[in-house]
Short mmCIF file of C-alpha atoms in Angstrom, two decimals:
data_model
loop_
_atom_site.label_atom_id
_atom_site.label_comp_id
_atom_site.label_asym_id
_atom_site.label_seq_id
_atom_site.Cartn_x
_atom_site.Cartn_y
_atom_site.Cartn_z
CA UNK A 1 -63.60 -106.67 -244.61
CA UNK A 2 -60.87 -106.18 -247.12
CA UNK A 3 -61.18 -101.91 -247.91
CA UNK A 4 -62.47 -100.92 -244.74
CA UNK A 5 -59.11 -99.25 -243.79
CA UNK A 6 -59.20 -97.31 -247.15
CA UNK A 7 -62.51 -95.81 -246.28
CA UNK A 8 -62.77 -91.99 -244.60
CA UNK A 9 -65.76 -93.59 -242.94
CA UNK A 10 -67.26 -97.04 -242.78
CA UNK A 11 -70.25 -98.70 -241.69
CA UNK A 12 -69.84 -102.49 -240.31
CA UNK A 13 -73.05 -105.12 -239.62
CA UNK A 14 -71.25 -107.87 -237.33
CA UNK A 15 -73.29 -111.42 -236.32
CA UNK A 16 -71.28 -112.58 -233.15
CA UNK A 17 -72.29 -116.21 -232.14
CA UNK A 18 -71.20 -118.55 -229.03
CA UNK A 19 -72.24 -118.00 -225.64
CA UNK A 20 -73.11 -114.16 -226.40
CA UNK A 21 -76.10 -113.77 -224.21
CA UNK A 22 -76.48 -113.49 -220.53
CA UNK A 23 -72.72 -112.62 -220.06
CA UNK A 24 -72.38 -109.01 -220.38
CA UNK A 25 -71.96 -108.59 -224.32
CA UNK A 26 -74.37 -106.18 -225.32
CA UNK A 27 -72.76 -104.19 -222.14
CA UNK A 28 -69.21 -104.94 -223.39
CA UNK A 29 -69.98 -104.34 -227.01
CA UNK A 30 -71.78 -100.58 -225.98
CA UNK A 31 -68.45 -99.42 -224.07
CA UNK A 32 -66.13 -100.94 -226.53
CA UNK A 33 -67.79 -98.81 -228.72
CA UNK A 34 -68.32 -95.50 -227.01
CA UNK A 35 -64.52 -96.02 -226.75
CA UNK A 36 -64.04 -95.82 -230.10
CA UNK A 37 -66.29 -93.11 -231.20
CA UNK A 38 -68.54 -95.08 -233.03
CA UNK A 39 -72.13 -94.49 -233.70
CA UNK A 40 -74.49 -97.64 -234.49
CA UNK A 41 -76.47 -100.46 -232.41
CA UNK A 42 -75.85 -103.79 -230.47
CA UNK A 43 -78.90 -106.66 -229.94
CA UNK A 44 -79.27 -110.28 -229.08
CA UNK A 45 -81.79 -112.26 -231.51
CA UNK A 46 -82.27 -115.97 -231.57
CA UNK A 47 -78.81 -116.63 -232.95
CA UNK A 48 -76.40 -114.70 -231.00
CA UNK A 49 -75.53 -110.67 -231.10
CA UNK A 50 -75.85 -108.37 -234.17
CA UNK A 51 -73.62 -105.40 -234.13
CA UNK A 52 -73.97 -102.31 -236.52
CA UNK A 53 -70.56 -99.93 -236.14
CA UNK A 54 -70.26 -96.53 -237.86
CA UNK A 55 -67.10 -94.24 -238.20
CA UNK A 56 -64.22 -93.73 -238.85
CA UNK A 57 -62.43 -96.74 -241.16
CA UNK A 58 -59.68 -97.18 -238.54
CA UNK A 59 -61.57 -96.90 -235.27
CA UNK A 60 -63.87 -100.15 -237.17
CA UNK A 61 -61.49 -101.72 -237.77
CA UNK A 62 -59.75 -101.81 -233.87
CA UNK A 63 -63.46 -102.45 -232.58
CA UNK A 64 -63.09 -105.17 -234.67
CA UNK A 65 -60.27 -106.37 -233.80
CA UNK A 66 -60.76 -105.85 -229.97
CA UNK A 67 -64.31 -107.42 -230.52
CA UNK A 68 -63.53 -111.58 -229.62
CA UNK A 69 -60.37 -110.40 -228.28
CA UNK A 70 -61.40 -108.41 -224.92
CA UNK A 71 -64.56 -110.17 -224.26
CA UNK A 72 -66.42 -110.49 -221.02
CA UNK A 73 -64.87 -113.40 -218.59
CA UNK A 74 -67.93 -115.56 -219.48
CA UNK A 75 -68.54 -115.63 -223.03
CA UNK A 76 -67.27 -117.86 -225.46
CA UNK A 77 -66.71 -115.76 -228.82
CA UNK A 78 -67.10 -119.10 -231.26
CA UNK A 79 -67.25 -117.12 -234.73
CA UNK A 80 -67.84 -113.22 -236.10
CA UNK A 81 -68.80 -112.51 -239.52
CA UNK A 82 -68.53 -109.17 -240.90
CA UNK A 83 -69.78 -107.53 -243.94
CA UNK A 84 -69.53 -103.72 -245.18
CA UNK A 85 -72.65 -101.52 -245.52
CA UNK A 86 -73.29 -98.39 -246.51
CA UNK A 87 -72.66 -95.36 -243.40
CA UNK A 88 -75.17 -93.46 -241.99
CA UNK A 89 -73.18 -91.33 -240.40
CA UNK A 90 -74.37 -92.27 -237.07
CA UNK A 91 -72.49 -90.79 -233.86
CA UNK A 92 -74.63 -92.45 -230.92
CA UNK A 93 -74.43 -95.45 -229.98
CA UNK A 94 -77.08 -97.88 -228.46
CA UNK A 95 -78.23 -100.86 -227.14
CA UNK A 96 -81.78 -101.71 -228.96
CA UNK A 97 -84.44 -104.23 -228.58
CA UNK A 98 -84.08 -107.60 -229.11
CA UNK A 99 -85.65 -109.33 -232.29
CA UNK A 100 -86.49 -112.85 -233.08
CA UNK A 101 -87.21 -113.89 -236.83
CA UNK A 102 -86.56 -117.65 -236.41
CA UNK A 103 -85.84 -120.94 -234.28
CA UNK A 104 -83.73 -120.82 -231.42
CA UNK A 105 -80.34 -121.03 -231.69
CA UNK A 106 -78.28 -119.10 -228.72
CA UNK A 107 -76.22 -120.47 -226.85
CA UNK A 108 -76.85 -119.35 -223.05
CA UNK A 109 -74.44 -119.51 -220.64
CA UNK A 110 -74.07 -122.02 -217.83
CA UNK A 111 -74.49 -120.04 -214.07
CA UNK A 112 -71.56 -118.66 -212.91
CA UNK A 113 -69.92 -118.46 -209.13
CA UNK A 114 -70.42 -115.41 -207.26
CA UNK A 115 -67.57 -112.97 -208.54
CA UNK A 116 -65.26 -111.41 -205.88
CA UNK A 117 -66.94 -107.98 -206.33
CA UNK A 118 -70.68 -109.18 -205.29
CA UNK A 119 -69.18 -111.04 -202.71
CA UNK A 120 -67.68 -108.07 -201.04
CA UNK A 121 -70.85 -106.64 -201.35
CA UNK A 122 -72.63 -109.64 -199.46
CA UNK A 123 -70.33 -109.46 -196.44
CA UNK A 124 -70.42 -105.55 -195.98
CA UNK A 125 -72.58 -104.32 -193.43
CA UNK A 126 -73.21 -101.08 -194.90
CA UNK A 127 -74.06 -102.61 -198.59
CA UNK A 128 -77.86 -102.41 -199.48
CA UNK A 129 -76.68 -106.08 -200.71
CA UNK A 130 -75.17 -107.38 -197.24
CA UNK A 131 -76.37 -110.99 -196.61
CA UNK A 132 -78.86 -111.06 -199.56
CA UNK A 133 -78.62 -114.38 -200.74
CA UNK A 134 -79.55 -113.55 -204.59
CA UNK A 135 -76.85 -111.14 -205.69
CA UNK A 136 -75.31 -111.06 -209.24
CA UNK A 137 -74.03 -108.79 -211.45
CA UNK A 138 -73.12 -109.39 -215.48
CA UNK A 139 -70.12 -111.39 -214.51
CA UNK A 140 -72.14 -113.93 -212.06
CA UNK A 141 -75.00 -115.57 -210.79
CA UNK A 142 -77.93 -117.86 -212.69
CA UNK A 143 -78.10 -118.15 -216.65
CA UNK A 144 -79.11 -121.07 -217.64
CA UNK A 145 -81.47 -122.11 -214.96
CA UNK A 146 -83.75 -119.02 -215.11
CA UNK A 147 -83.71 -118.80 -218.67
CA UNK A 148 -87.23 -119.41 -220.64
CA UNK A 149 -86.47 -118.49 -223.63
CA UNK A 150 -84.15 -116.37 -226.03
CA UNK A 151 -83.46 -113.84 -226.81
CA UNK A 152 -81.99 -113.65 -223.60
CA UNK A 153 -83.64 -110.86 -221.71
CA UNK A 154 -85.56 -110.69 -218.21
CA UNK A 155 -89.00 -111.23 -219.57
CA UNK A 156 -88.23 -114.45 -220.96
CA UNK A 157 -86.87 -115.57 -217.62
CA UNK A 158 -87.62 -116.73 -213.87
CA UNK A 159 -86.95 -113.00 -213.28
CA UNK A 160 -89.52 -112.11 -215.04
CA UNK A 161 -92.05 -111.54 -211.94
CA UNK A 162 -89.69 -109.38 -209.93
CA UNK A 163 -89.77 -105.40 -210.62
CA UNK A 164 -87.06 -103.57 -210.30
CA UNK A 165 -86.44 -101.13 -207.64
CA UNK A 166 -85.48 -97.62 -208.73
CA UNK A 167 -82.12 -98.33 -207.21
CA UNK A 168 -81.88 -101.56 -209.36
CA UNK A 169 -82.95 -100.04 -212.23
CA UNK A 170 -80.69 -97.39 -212.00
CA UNK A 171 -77.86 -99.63 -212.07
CA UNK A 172 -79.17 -102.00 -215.21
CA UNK A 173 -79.36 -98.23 -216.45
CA UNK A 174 -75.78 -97.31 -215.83
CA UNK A 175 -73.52 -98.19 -218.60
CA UNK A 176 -70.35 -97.56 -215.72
CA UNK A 177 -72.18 -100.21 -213.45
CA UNK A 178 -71.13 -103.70 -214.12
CA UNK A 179 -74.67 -104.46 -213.46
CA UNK A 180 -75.52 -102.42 -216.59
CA UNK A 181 -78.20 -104.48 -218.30
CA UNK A 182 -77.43 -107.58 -216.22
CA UNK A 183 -81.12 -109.47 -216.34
CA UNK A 184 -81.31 -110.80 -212.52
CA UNK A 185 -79.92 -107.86 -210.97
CA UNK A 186 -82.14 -107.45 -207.74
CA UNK A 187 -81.88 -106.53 -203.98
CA UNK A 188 -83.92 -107.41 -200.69
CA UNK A 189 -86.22 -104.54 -201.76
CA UNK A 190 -87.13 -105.73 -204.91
CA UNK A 191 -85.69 -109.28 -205.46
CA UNK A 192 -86.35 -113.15 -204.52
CA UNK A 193 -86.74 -113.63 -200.81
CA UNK A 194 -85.39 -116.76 -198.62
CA UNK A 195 -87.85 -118.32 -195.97
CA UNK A 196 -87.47 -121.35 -193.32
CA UNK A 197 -90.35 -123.97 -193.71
CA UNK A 198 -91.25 -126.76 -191.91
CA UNK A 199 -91.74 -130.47 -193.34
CA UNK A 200 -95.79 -129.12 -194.14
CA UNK A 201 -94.72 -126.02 -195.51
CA UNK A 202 -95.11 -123.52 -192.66
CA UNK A 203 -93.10 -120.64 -192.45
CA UNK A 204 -91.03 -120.90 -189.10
CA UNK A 205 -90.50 -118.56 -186.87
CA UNK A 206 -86.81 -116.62 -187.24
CA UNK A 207 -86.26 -117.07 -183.09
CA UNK A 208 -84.06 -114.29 -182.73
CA UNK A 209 -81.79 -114.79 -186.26
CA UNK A 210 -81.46 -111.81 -188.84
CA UNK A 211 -83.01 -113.97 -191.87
CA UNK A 212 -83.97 -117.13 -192.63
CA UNK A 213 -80.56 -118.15 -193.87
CA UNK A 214 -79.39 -117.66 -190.27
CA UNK A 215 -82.32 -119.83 -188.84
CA UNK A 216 -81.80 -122.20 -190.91
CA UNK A 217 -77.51 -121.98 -190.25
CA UNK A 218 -78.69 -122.27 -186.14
CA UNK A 219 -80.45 -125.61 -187.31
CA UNK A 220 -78.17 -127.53 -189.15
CA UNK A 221 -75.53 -126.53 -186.11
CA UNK A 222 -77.80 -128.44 -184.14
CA UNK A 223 -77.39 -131.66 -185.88
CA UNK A 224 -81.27 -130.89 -188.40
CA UNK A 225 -81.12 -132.35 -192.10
CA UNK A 226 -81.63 -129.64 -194.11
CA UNK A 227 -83.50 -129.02 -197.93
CA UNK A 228 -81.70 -126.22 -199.65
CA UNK A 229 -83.17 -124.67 -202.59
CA UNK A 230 -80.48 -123.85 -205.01
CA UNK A 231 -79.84 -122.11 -208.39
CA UNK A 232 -80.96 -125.48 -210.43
CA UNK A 233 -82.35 -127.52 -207.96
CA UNK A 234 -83.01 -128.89 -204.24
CA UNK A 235 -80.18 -130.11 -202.14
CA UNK A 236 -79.93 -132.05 -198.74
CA UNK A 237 -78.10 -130.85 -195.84
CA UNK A 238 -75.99 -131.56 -192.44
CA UNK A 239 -73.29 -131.03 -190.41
CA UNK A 240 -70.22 -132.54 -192.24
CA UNK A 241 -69.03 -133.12 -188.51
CA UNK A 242 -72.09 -134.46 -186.88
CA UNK A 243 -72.15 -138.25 -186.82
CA UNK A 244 -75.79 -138.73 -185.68
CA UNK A 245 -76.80 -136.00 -188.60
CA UNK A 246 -75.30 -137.80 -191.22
CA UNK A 247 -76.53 -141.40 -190.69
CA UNK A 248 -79.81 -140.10 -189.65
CA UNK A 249 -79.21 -137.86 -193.72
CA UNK A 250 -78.13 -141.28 -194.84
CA UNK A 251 -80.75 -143.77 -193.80
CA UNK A 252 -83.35 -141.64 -194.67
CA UNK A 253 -82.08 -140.68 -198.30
CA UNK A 254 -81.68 -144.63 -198.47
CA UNK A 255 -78.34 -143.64 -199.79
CA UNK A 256 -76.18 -147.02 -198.28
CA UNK A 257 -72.58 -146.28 -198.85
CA UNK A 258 -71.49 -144.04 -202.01
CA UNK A 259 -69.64 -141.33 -200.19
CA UNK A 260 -71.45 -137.59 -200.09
CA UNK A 261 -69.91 -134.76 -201.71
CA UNK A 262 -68.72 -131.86 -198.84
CA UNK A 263 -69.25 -127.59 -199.17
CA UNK A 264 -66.51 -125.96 -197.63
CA UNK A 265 -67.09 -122.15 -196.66
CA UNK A 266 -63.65 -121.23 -198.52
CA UNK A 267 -60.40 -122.50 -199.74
CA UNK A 268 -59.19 -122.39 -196.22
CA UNK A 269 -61.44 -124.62 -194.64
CA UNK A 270 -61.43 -126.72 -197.33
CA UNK A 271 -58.01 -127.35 -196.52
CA UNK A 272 -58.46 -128.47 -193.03
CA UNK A 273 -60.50 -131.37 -194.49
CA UNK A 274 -58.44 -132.55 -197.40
CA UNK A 275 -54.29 -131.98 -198.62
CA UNK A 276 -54.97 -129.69 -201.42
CA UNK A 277 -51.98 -129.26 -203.77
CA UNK A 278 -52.02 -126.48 -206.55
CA UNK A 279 -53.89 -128.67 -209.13
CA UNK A 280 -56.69 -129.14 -206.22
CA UNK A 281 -56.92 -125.13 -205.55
CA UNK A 282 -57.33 -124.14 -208.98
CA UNK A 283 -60.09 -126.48 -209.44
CA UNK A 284 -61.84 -125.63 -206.38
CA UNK A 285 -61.72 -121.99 -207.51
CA UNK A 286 -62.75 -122.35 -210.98
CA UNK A 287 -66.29 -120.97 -212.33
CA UNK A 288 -68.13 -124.07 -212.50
CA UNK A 289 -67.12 -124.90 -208.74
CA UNK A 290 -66.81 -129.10 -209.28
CA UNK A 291 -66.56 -131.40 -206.52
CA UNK A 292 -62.61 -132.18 -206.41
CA UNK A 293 -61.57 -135.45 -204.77
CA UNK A 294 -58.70 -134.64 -202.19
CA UNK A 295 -56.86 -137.21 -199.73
CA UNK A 296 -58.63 -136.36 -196.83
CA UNK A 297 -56.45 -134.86 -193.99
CA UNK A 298 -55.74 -136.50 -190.93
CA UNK A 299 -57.77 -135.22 -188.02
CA UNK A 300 -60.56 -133.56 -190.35
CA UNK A 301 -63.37 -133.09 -188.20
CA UNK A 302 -65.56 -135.38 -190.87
CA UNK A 303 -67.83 -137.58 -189.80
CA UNK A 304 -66.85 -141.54 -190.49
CA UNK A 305 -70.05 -141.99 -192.29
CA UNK A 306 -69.48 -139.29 -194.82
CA UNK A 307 -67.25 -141.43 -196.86
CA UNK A 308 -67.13 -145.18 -195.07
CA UNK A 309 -63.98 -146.76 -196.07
CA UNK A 310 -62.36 -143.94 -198.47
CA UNK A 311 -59.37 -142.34 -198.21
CA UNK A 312 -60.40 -139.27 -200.33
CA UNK A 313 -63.36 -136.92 -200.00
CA UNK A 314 -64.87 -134.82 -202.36
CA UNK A 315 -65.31 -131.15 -201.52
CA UNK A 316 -66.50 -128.18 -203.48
CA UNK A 317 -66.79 -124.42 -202.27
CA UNK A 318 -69.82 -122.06 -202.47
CA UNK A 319 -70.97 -121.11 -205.94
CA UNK A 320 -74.28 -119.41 -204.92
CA UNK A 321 -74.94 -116.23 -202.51
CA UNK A 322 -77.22 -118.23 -200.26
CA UNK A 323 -74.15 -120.67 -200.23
CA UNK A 324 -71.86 -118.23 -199.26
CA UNK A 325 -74.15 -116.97 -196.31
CA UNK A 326 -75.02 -119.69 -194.69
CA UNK A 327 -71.31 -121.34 -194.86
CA UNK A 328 -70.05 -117.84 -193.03
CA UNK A 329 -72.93 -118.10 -190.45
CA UNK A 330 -72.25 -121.95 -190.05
CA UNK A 331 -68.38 -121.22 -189.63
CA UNK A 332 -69.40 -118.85 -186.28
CA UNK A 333 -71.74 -121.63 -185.09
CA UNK A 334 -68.38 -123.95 -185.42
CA UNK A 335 -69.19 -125.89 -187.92
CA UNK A 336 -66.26 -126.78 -190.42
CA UNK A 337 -68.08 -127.98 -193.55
CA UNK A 338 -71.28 -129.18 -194.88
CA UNK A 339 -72.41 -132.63 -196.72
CA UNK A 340 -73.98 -131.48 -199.27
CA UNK A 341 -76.50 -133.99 -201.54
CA UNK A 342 -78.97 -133.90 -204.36
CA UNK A 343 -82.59 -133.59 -203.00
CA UNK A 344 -84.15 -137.11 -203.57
CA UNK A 345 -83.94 -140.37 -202.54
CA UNK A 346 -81.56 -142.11 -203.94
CA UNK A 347 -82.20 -143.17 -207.87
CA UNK A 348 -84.81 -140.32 -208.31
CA UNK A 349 -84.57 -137.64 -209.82
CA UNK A 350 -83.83 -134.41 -208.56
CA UNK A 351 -86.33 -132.33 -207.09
CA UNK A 352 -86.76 -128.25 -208.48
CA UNK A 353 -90.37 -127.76 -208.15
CA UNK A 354 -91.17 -126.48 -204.89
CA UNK A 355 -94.53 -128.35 -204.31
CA UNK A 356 -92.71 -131.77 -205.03
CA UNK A 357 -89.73 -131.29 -203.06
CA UNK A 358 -92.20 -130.49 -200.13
CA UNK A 359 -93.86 -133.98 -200.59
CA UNK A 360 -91.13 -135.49 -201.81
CA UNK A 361 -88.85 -134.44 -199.23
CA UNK A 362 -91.00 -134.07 -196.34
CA UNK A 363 -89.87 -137.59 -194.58
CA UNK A 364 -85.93 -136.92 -194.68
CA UNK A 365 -85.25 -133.15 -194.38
CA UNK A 366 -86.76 -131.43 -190.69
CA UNK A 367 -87.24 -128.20 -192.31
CA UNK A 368 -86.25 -126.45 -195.87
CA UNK A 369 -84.82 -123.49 -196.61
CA UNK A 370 -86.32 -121.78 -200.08
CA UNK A 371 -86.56 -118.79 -202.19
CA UNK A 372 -89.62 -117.23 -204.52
CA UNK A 373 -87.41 -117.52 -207.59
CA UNK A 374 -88.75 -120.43 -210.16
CA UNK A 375 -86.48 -122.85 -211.30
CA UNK A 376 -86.39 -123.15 -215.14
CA UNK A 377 -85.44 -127.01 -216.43
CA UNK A 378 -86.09 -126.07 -220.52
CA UNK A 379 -84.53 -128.91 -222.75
CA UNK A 380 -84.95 -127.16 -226.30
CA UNK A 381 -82.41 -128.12 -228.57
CA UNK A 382 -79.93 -124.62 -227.63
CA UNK A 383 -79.95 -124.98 -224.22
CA UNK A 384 -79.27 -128.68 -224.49
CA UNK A 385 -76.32 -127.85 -226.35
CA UNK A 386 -75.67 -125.57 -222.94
CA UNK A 387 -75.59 -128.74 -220.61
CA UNK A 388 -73.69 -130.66 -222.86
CA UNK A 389 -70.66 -127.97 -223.00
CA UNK A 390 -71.53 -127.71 -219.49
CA UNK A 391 -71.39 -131.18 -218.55
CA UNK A 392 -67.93 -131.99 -220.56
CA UNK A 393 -66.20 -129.41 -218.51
CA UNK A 394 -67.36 -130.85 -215.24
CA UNK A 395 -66.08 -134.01 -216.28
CA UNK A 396 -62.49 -132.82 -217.41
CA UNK A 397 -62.06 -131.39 -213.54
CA UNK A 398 -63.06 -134.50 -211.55
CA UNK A 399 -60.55 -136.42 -214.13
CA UNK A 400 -57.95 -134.21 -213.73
CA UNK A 401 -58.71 -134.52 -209.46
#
C-alpha cells in the first residue's frame, strides 16, 4: 500500500477474511464507502469478502484504515490484504453478486442473541414484528445453523424456501435499514411460522391464545413437558417451579440426577433464582448466552429436583425470539423460570429433524411446539472450524462461572 497517499486517485482490491459473512459486512463495507466517496464493489466468495475501492488517494486510504477498525459487532476481522490496481474512475458504489471459484473456506458466524433493537420490536404492539418469534436483523438471529453453503447468501440457506414480502424486501433493499441485505430477514407475512402439536403430530387447537407460542406458554403453566424447537435443535421443557413437572421431565428423559440447566425470562428474574455478582451478569448477557452456574438464592421458587443436592444452579437467559416470547407470556402465567434440556433421552443425541424428534420424543414431551424453518447440521471442514471457535468460547464462560 506504500504510494497510495501520493496518488491524485487510486484504485484498491482488498481480500478481508475471518468471520466476514452473515454479519453485516458487505452492508458495513457499502456505507463505509458511500461515506467516503468512493466508487467500486463489495462481495463474499468462498474465502471471505473482496473489496474494490476507487478515489481519491486519501479517502482509500481512511476506508482502509476504518475497514477492521469499525466493523460490525459480530465479525471477527482476522487478516486484510491489499494491493494497488489501476483506477477506473468509478463513482458508484455497489454490492455485487457473489462468486465461488474454489473450496470452501469462510468462516460463518455462530447465531447471535436477539439484539435490543429487534427485541423492542417483538414486544411492541403496533410493530408488524410484535410477538413473531423469528425476528433478526444483520446484528442477530441464526448463522450457522441455517447455513448450507457459502458464499453466504439466502439461497444457500434454510431460508431459502421463504419469499420475501415486499415489506421485507424493501428493507434487505434499504442500505439505512440495519436489515439491509440481512439473509433471514422475514415477518409473520412472509416468514417461518410456530405451531402447537400433539405427541402424533396434530396441530392443536389455539383455545383462546393469540399464537401458538401462547398455547403452548398456557401448557407448560399447567405443569405439561414441553418439546421446543430451537435455532439448532430440539429442547425439553417445564415449569422450573413445578415439582410434579420436573420428575415426571426427569423420569421420562431417564436423566437420574445431573442437575438441568434453567431459562430465565431476563436478568431480573434470573436473579431471584441465583446471587448474581457482576462477573455472573456479564456472562449472562453476553452473545453466546452460556449457562452460568450461580449459588442459588435462598427461597428461589426452584423445584428440589432441578438440581438434587447442589448448591448452585445453572441459568441462562433467552437467546432466540421464540425464547423471548414465551418467557414474557410464562412470566404473566406466574411462572419464574424454565428447565430447559436437550431433546433426547439421555446419552442420545440431540434431536433437529422434525420427523425424529416426533418419534423420538413422542413418550416424554405432551405436546411440541415447532416452526417450518429447517435446521441445517453441515460438518464441512469451514463450518467445523465455526463450532470449534464456537465451542472454546462457551467453555471460557462456564470456567470463568
Amino acid at each position: 500500500m506504500s504510494g497510495v497517499a501520493d496518488l491524485r486517485a487510486a484504485r484498491v482490491r482488498a481480500r478481508v477474511e475471518g468471520i466476514v459473512q452473515g454479519v453485516g459486512f458487505r452492508p458495513y463495507v457499502y456505507r463505509l464507502a458511500c461515506e467516503e466517496r468512493l466508487g467500486g464493489f463489495v462481495l463474499n466468495d468462498e474465502r471471505g469478502v473482496v473489496v474494490e475501492v476507487d478515489g481519491r488517494a486519501d479517502a482509500v486510504r481512511r476506508f482502509l484504515a476504518r475497514l477492521p477498525r469499525e466493523s460490525p459487532p459480530l465479525a471477527v476481522v482476522e487478516h486484510v490484504e491489499c494491493a494497488r490496481i489501476a483506477s477506473t474512475g468509478e463513482r458508484e458504489f455497489r454490492i455485487v453478486a457473489s462468486v465461488r471459484q474454489g473450496g470452501a473456506d469462510a468462516l460463518v458466524a455462530p447465531d447471535a442473541a436477539t439484539c435490543a433493537e429487534c427485541l423492542a420490536e417483538l414486544r411492541d404492539p403496533l410493530d408488524r414484528r410484535f410477538r413473531y418469534p423469528f425476528a433478526n436483523c444483520t446484528n442477530c438471529g441464526p448463522r450457522f445453523t441455517i447455513v448450507r453453503d457459502v458464499p453466504y447468501d439466502r439461497p444457500a440457506t434454510t431460508m431459502a424456501g421463504f419469499t420475501m414480502c415486499p415489506a421485507c424486501q424493501a428493507e434487505y433493499d434499504d442500505p439505512g435499514d440495519r436489515r439491509f441485505h440481512a439473509q433471514p430477514n422475514a415477518c409473520p407475512a412472509c416468514g417461518p411460522r410456530a405451531r402447537l402439536l400433539g405427541p402424533d403430530g396434530e396441530e392443536l387447537a389455539l383455545d383462546g391464545a393469540r399464537d401458538a407460542v401462547e398455547a403452548a406458554a398456557r401448557r407448560l403453566a399447567a405443569g405439561a413437558v414441553l418439546a421446543v424447537k430451537g435455532i439448532g435443535g430440539y429442547h425439553l421443557a417445564c415449569d422450573a417451579g413445578d415439582e410434579s413437572a420436573v420428575r415426571a421431565l426427569r423420569a421420562r428423559k431417564r436423566r437420574e440426577d445431573r442437575p438441568f440447566a434453567l431459562m430465565a425470562r431476563d436478568e431480573p428474574a434470573a436473579g431471584l433464582l441465583v446471587e448474581l455478582g457482576e462477573v455472573e451478569r456479564e456472562l449472562l448477557a453476553a452473545s453466546a448466552r452460556p449457562i452460568v452456574l450461580a449459588p442459588r438464592r435462598a427461597g428461589a421458587r426452584v423445584a428440589g429436583s432441578v438440581a438434587p443436592g447442589v448448591g448452585e444452579l445453572g441459568v441462562m437467559l433467552p437467546y432466540a425470539p421464540l425464547h423471548h416470547v414465551l418467557l414474557r407470556d410464562l412470566g404473566e402465567l406466574g411462572v419464574d423460570a424454565l428447565v430447559l434440556t436437550s431433546g433426547n433421552v439421555s446419552d442420545e443425541p440431540i434431536a433437529f429433524r422434525d420427523g425424529d424428534a416426533r418419534e423420538r420424543l413422542a413418550g416424554i414431551a405432551d405436546c411440541a411446539l415447532v416452526h417450518d424453518r429447517p435446521i441445517e447440521t453441515r460438518t464441512d471442514d469451514s463450518l467445523a472450524r465455526v463450532v470449534a471457535l464456537g465451542g472454546r468460547r462457551r467453555t471460557l464462560l462456564l470456567r470463568r462461572s
